[in-house]
Amino acid sequence: MKIITIASLKGGVGKTSIAVFLSLALKNSKNSILSIDIDHNNNLTDFFLRDIDIETIQERNIGQILKGTIGISEGIFKTDYGIDVIASVPELSTIAFELLFDTAAPLRFAAMLKTLPYDFIIIDTPPAISFELSCALHVADIVLCPVGYSRWNIQGYSILDAKVKRAGENKYFIGVPSAVTDKRVETLRAGGLKLTKSFIHKSEAIATASDSGKILREGSPSAEEFKSLAMEIVKL
Ligand SMILES: Nc1ncnc2c1ncn2[C@@H]1O[C@H](COP(=O)(O)OP(=O)(O)OP(=O)(O)O)[C@@H](O)[C@H]1O
Ligand SMILES: [Mg+2]
């Protein structure tokens, strides 16, 4: 099993979109996938679990799992997308205060994930150094950092790279050009950041699909980009 955390200190760079469509691309190549939402903005939850009522999600979510109120298996939702999902809720924003003196929480989280039978676990995170991001970096084998089209998008890349190195020697940190044009990819590559060969173009199809909770059409240019990213990630 490999745990892939999608992280960036910059908001709106495509973390959730990459978490969703990379999960779907990896599933399409016959891998079993668990997608975890550890962002209190719960956009990944909204994509995969749009039809589940809020009361159910309030009882079964990543916050309850981190606190130990429910076991990890109880928190897993099966979806029609063929992907299993652990949900988040806005109340996750207070988890750092609730677990302030529970220093073993990230270790418990790692131990719980290790017991699960998936090929890949994909974790979507909030765009700030936080307890939630620290947990997701602690458990990760690979950290993918979406890097966008402007110099401001690159801010935070090296801070995150350093944080990942501190979290463990064996972790692999790499940027993914996200929502970019061909010209911007060239500029990014010239900047010397470690980046995946695959990249995700700025595309109306991705914006529409992520907003409407729909999958990308199989064989479409955007779906092919996520397929190529998935193939590259599998080989890391
Ligand atoms: N490749 C893309 N092309 C066009 N639009 C995109 C692309 N990727 C993401 N978007 C759109 O940009 C917006 C932000 O994307 P997304 O929510 O995935 O970013 P994020 O990094 O998860 O944001 P946050 O930090 O707020 O969680 C969304 O409306 C999404 O539909
Ligand atoms: Mg997001």
Tab-separated table of C-alpha atoms and ligand atoms in Angstrom:
chain	number	residue	atom	x	y	z
A	1	MET	CA	0.000	0.000	0.000
A	2	LYS	CA	1.139	3.545	-0.796
A	3	ILE	CA	-0.195	6.656	0.922
A	4	ILE	CA	-0.253	9.775	-1.252
A	5	THR	CA	-0.896	13.140	0.379
A	6	ILE	CA	-1.861	16.099	-1.808
A	7	ALA	CA	-0.579	19.239	-0.122
A	8	SER	CA	0.159	22.876	-0.820
A	9	LEU	CA	0.318	25.912	1.428
A	10	LYS	CA	-1.382	27.873	-1.344
A	11	GLY	CA	-5.168	27.631	-1.630
A	12	GLY	CA	-7.079	26.994	-4.844
A	13	VAL	CA	-4.218	25.337	-6.761
A	14	GLY	CA	-6.082	22.124	-7.576
A	15	LYS	CA	-5.371	19.899	-4.536
A	16	THR	CA	-8.911	18.579	-4.280
A	17	SER	CA	-9.300	18.196	-8.049
A	18	ILE	CA	-6.058	16.200	-8.194
A	19	ALA	CA	-7.094	14.112	-5.162
A	20	VAL	CA	-10.450	13.301	-6.814
A	21	PHE	CA	-9.349	12.645	-10.403
A	22	LEU	CA	-6.092	10.906	-9.455
A	23	SER	CA	-8.135	8.600	-7.186
A	24	LEU	CA	-10.452	7.847	-10.134
A	25	ALA	CA	-7.539	7.326	-12.565
A	26	LEU	CA	-5.773	4.937	-10.172
A	27	LYS	CA	-9.050	3.059	-9.653
A	28	ASN	CA	-9.473	2.739	-13.438
A	29	SER	CA	-6.148	0.922	-13.610
A	30	LYS	CA	-7.583	-1.706	-11.257
A	31	ASN	CA	-6.228	-0.406	-7.957
A	32	SER	CA	-8.287	-0.353	-4.778
A	33	ILE	CA	-8.505	3.199	-3.465
A	34	LEU	CA	-9.398	4.954	-0.223
A	35	SER	CA	-9.762	8.739	-0.549
A	36	ILE	CA	-9.540	10.650	2.730
A	37	ASP	CA	-10.713	14.229	3.236
A	38	ILE	CA	-8.794	15.905	6.080
A	39	ASP	CA	-9.759	19.460	5.086
A	40	HIS	CA	-12.546	21.147	7.082
A	41	ASN	CA	-13.714	22.770	3.807
A	42	ASN	CA	-14.727	19.195	2.870
A	43	ASN	CA	-14.735	19.675	-0.918
A	44	LEU	CA	-13.622	16.083	-1.606
A	45	THR	CA	-16.461	14.865	0.629
A	46	ASP	CA	-18.859	17.048	-1.355
A	47	PHE	CA	-17.650	15.468	-4.607
A	48	PHE	CA	-17.836	11.816	-3.606
A	49	LEU	CA	-20.599	11.837	-0.970
A	50	ARG	CA	-23.013	14.442	-2.293
A	51	ASP	CA	-26.004	12.129	-1.768
A	52	ILE	CA	-25.243	11.113	1.829
A	53	ASP	CA	-27.214	13.038	4.434
A	54	ILE	CA	-25.292	15.414	6.668
A	55	GLU	CA	-26.355	13.665	9.910
A	56	THR	CA	-24.704	10.440	8.765
A	57	ILE	CA	-21.504	12.271	7.851
A	58	GLN	CA	-21.543	14.094	11.205
A	59	GLU	CA	-21.417	10.691	12.925
A	60	ARG	CA	-18.812	9.111	10.633
A	61	ASN	CA	-15.914	11.344	9.634
A	62	ILE	CA	-12.185	11.873	9.953
A	63	GLY	CA	-12.625	13.965	13.132
A	64	GLN	CA	-14.348	11.062	14.929
A	65	ILE	CA	-11.619	8.713	13.713
A	66	LEU	CA	-8.787	10.970	14.928
A	67	LYS	CA	-10.501	11.374	18.317
A	68	GLY	CA	-11.049	7.610	18.554
A	69	THR	CA	-14.850	7.962	18.877
A	70	ILE	CA	-15.253	5.479	15.989
A	71	GLY	CA	-12.905	2.920	14.458
A	72	ILE	CA	-11.459	3.613	11.006
A	73	SER	CA	-13.543	0.901	9.293
A	74	GLU	CA	-16.756	2.446	10.666
A	75	GLY	CA	-15.768	5.744	9.067
A	76	ILE	CA	-15.395	4.379	5.526
A	77	PHE	CA	-18.147	5.044	2.958
A	78	LYS	CA	-18.463	2.894	-0.181
A	79	THR	CA	-19.326	4.959	-3.275
A	80	ASP	CA	-20.758	4.283	-6.741
A	81	TYR	CA	-17.472	5.607	-8.140
A	82	GLY	CA	-15.782	2.391	-6.976
A	83	ILE	CA	-13.755	4.381	-4.465
A	84	ASP	CA	-14.019	4.228	-0.688
A	85	VAL	CA	-14.078	7.565	1.122
A	86	ILE	CA	-13.516	8.979	4.597
A	87	ALA	CA	-15.440	12.229	4.939
A	88	SER	CA	-14.673	15.543	6.584
A	89	VAL	CA	-16.947	18.131	8.201
A	90	PRO	CA	-16.551	21.884	8.934
A	91	GLU	CA	-16.175	21.013	12.662
A	92	LEU	CA	-12.766	19.474	11.843
A	93	SER	CA	-11.460	23.055	12.112
A	94	THR	CA	-11.403	22.669	15.925
A	95	ILE	CA	-9.605	19.302	16.008
A	96	ALA	CA	-6.217	20.837	16.851
A	97	PHE	CA	-7.667	22.270	20.089
A	98	GLU	CA	-9.508	19.073	20.969
A	99	LEU	CA	-6.361	16.969	20.545
A	100	LEU	CA	-3.882	19.550	21.852
A	101	PHE	CA	-2.496	17.230	24.552
A	102	ASP	CA	-2.992	13.993	22.614
A	103	THR	CA	0.435	13.866	21.000
A	104	ALA	CA	-0.027	10.243	19.961
A	105	ALA	CA	-2.950	11.051	17.624
A	106	PRO	CA	-0.858	11.163	14.386
A	107	LEU	CA	0.872	7.891	15.365
A	108	ARG	CA	-2.495	6.236	16.004
A	109	PHE	CA	-3.741	7.510	12.635
A	110	ALA	CA	-0.701	5.993	10.873
A	111	ALA	CA	-1.164	2.672	12.669
A	112	MET	CA	-4.873	2.571	11.707
A	113	LEU	CA	-4.144	3.236	8.024
A	114	LYS	CA	-1.543	0.450	7.947
A	115	THR	CA	-4.247	-2.106	8.809
A	116	LEU	CA	-6.341	-1.244	5.710
A	117	PRO	CA	-6.369	-3.374	2.545
A	118	TYR	CA	-6.004	-0.714	-0.185
A	119	ASP	CA	-3.442	-0.334	-2.990
A	120	PHE	CA	-3.485	3.463	-2.578
A	121	ILE	CA	-4.746	5.896	0.021
A	122	ILE	CA	-5.094	9.468	-1.273
A	123	ILE	CA	-5.391	12.283	1.277
A	124	ASP	CA	-6.692	15.793	0.501
A	125	THR	CA	-5.475	18.475	2.903
A	126	PRO	CA	-6.119	22.113	3.919
A	127	PRO	CA	-3.834	24.852	2.516
A	128	ALA	CA	-2.013	25.779	5.736
A	129	ILE	CA	0.427	24.295	8.222
A	130	SER	CA	-1.958	22.732	10.702
A	131	PHE	CA	-2.521	19.663	12.859
A	132	GLU	CA	-4.495	18.090	9.996
A	133	LEU	CA	-1.736	18.699	7.428
A	134	SER	CA	0.883	17.392	9.881
A	135	CYS	CA	-1.089	14.152	10.313
A	136	ALA	CA	-1.373	13.751	6.535
A	137	LEU	CA	2.366	14.377	6.023
A	138	HIS	CA	3.286	12.039	8.875
A	139	VAL	CA	1.481	9.083	7.244
A	140	ALA	CA	2.507	9.848	3.623
A	141	ASP	CA	4.884	7.862	1.439
A	142	ILE	CA	4.526	10.392	-1.388
A	143	VAL	CA	3.586	14.075	-1.121
A	144	LEU	CA	2.286	15.709	-4.299
A	145	CYS	CA	2.354	19.506	-4.278
A	146	PRO	CA	0.229	21.102	-7.010
A	147	VAL	CA	2.044	24.111	-8.429
A	148	GLY	CA	0.030	26.617	-10.402
A	149	TYR	CA	0.549	29.282	-12.963
A	150	SER	CA	1.845	32.298	-11.063
A	151	ARG	CA	4.921	33.079	-8.973
A	152	TRP	CA	2.632	33.351	-5.933
A	153	ASN	CA	1.523	29.752	-6.432
A	154	ILE	CA	5.119	28.645	-5.915
A	155	GLN	CA	5.277	30.265	-2.490
A	156	GLY	CA	5.261	27.625	0.173
A	157	TYR	CA	6.748	24.886	-2.053
A	158	SER	CA	10.130	24.961	-0.315
A	159	ILE	CA	8.589	25.387	3.171
A	160	LEU	CA	6.478	22.298	2.545
A	161	ASP	CA	9.430	20.393	1.047
A	162	ALA	CA	11.405	21.104	4.251
A	163	LYS	CA	8.467	20.077	6.439
A	164	VAL	CA	8.116	16.789	4.540
A	165	LYS	CA	11.858	16.089	4.987
A	166	ARG	CA	11.496	16.698	8.737
A	167	ALA	CA	8.479	14.363	8.838
A	168	GLY	CA	10.593	11.401	7.626
A	169	GLU	CA	13.594	10.520	5.453
A	170	ASN	CA	11.801	8.062	3.203
A	171	LYS	CA	9.089	10.411	2.027
A	172	TYR	CA	9.064	11.492	-1.614
A	173	PHE	CA	8.114	15.110	-2.305
A	174	ILE	CA	7.350	16.326	-5.823
A	175	GLY	CA	5.413	19.160	-7.459
A	176	VAL	CA	2.647	18.640	-10.010
A	177	PRO	CA	2.062	21.480	-12.495
A	178	SER	CA	-1.656	22.129	-12.035
A	179	ALA	CA	-4.145	24.223	-14.041
A	180	VAL	CA	-1.311	25.449	-16.252
A	181	THR	CA	-0.759	26.368	-19.896
A	182	ASP	CA	2.100	24.863	-21.954
A	183	LYS	CA	3.982	28.147	-21.674
A	184	ARG	CA	3.659	28.192	-17.864
A	185	VAL	CA	4.918	24.619	-17.576
A	186	GLU	CA	8.066	25.634	-19.443
A	187	THR	CA	8.531	28.583	-17.058
A	188	LEU	CA	7.988	26.323	-14.046
A	189	ARG	CA	10.455	23.698	-15.294
A	190	ALA	CA	13.048	26.411	-15.937
A	191	GLY	CA	12.660	27.429	-12.264
A	192	GLY	CA	14.358	24.231	-11.111
A	193	LEU	CA	11.553	22.804	-8.947
A	194	LYS	CA	11.284	19.013	-8.813
A	195	LEU	CA	8.141	18.367	-10.879
A	196	THR	CA	6.315	15.382	-12.361
A	197	LYS	CA	6.646	14.898	-16.121
A	198	SER	CA	2.846	14.726	-16.286
A	199	PHE	CA	0.943	17.929	-15.781
A	200	ILE	CA	-2.644	19.084	-15.682
A	201	HIS	CA	-3.710	21.776	-18.145
A	202	LYS	CA	-6.092	24.525	-17.144
A	203	SER	CA	-9.335	23.102	-18.455
A	204	GLU	CA	-12.998	23.999	-18.376
A	205	ALA	CA	-13.801	20.268	-18.316
A	206	ILE	CA	-11.974	19.875	-14.966
A	207	ALA	CA	-13.562	22.999	-13.472
A	208	THR	CA	-17.031	21.837	-14.538
A	209	ALA	CA	-16.527	18.228	-13.461
A	210	SER	CA	-15.178	19.112	-10.005
A	211	ASP	CA	-17.897	21.694	-9.383
A	212	SER	CA	-20.724	19.433	-10.529
A	213	GLY	CA	-19.476	16.210	-8.918
A	214	LYS	CA	-19.152	14.462	-12.284
A	215	ILE	CA	-16.309	12.277	-13.511
A	216	LEU	CA	-14.258	13.284	-16.558
A	217	ARG	CA	-15.284	11.641	-19.827
A	218	GLU	CA	-13.110	8.592	-20.436
A	219	GLY	CA	-10.572	9.287	-23.169
A	220	SER	CA	-11.005	13.088	-22.889
A	221	PRO	CA	-7.773	15.150	-22.832
A	222	SER	CA	-8.137	15.906	-19.103
A	223	ALA	CA	-8.907	12.282	-18.201
A	224	GLU	CA	-5.806	11.240	-20.176
A	225	GLU	CA	-3.677	13.732	-18.199
A	226	PHE	CA	-4.778	12.222	-14.883
A	227	LYS	CA	-4.201	8.732	-16.322
A	228	SER	CA	-0.662	9.725	-17.263
A	229	LEU	CA	-0.114	11.235	-13.771
A	230	ALA	CA	-1.434	8.010	-12.201
A	231	MET	CA	0.956	5.898	-14.290
A	232	GLU	CA	3.869	8.096	-13.256
A	233	ILE	CA	2.900	7.951	-9.571
A	234	VAL	CA	2.589	4.148	-9.615
A	235	LYS	CA	6.238	3.959	-10.704
A	236	LEU	CA	7.588	6.298	-7.983
B	1	LIG	N1	-6.831	21.991	-14.072
B	1	LIG	C1	-7.823	22.846	-13.792
B	1	LIG	N2	-8.349	23.629	-14.756
B	1	LIG	C2	-9.341	24.501	-14.502
B	1	LIG	N3	-9.902	24.661	-13.292
B	1	LIG	C3	-9.410	23.914	-12.277
B	1	LIG	C4	-8.360	22.973	-12.466
B	1	LIG	N4	-8.090	22.387	-11.266
B	1	LIG	C5	-8.950	22.938	-10.386
B	1	LIG	N5	-9.741	23.845	-10.990
B	1	LIG	C6	-10.790	24.664	-10.373
B	1	LIG	O1	-10.146	25.625	-9.534
B	1	LIG	C7	-10.844	25.745	-8.299
B	1	LIG	C8	-9.889	25.334	-7.167
B	1	LIG	O2	-9.545	23.964	-7.355
B	1	LIG	P1	-9.464	22.985	-6.115
B	1	LIG	O3	-10.648	23.145	-5.239
B	1	LIG	O4	-9.156	21.642	-6.651
B	1	LIG	O5	-8.188	23.609	-5.396
B	1	LIG	P2	-7.664	23.392	-3.894
B	1	LIG	O6	-6.199	23.569	-3.936
B	1	LIG	O7	-8.175	22.109	-3.382
B	1	LIG	O8	-8.360	24.587	-3.138
B	1	LIG	P3	-8.404	24.803	-1.524
B	1	LIG	O9	-7.036	25.204	-1.122
B	1	LIG	O10	-9.413	25.887	-1.365
B	1	LIG	O11	-8.824	23.507	-0.929
B	1	LIG	C9	-12.070	24.856	-8.388
B	1	LIG	O12	-13.166	25.629	-8.776
B	1	LIG	C10	-11.724	23.846	-9.476
B	1	LIG	O13	-12.869	23.430	-10.177
B	2	MG	MG	-9.288	21.698	-1.657
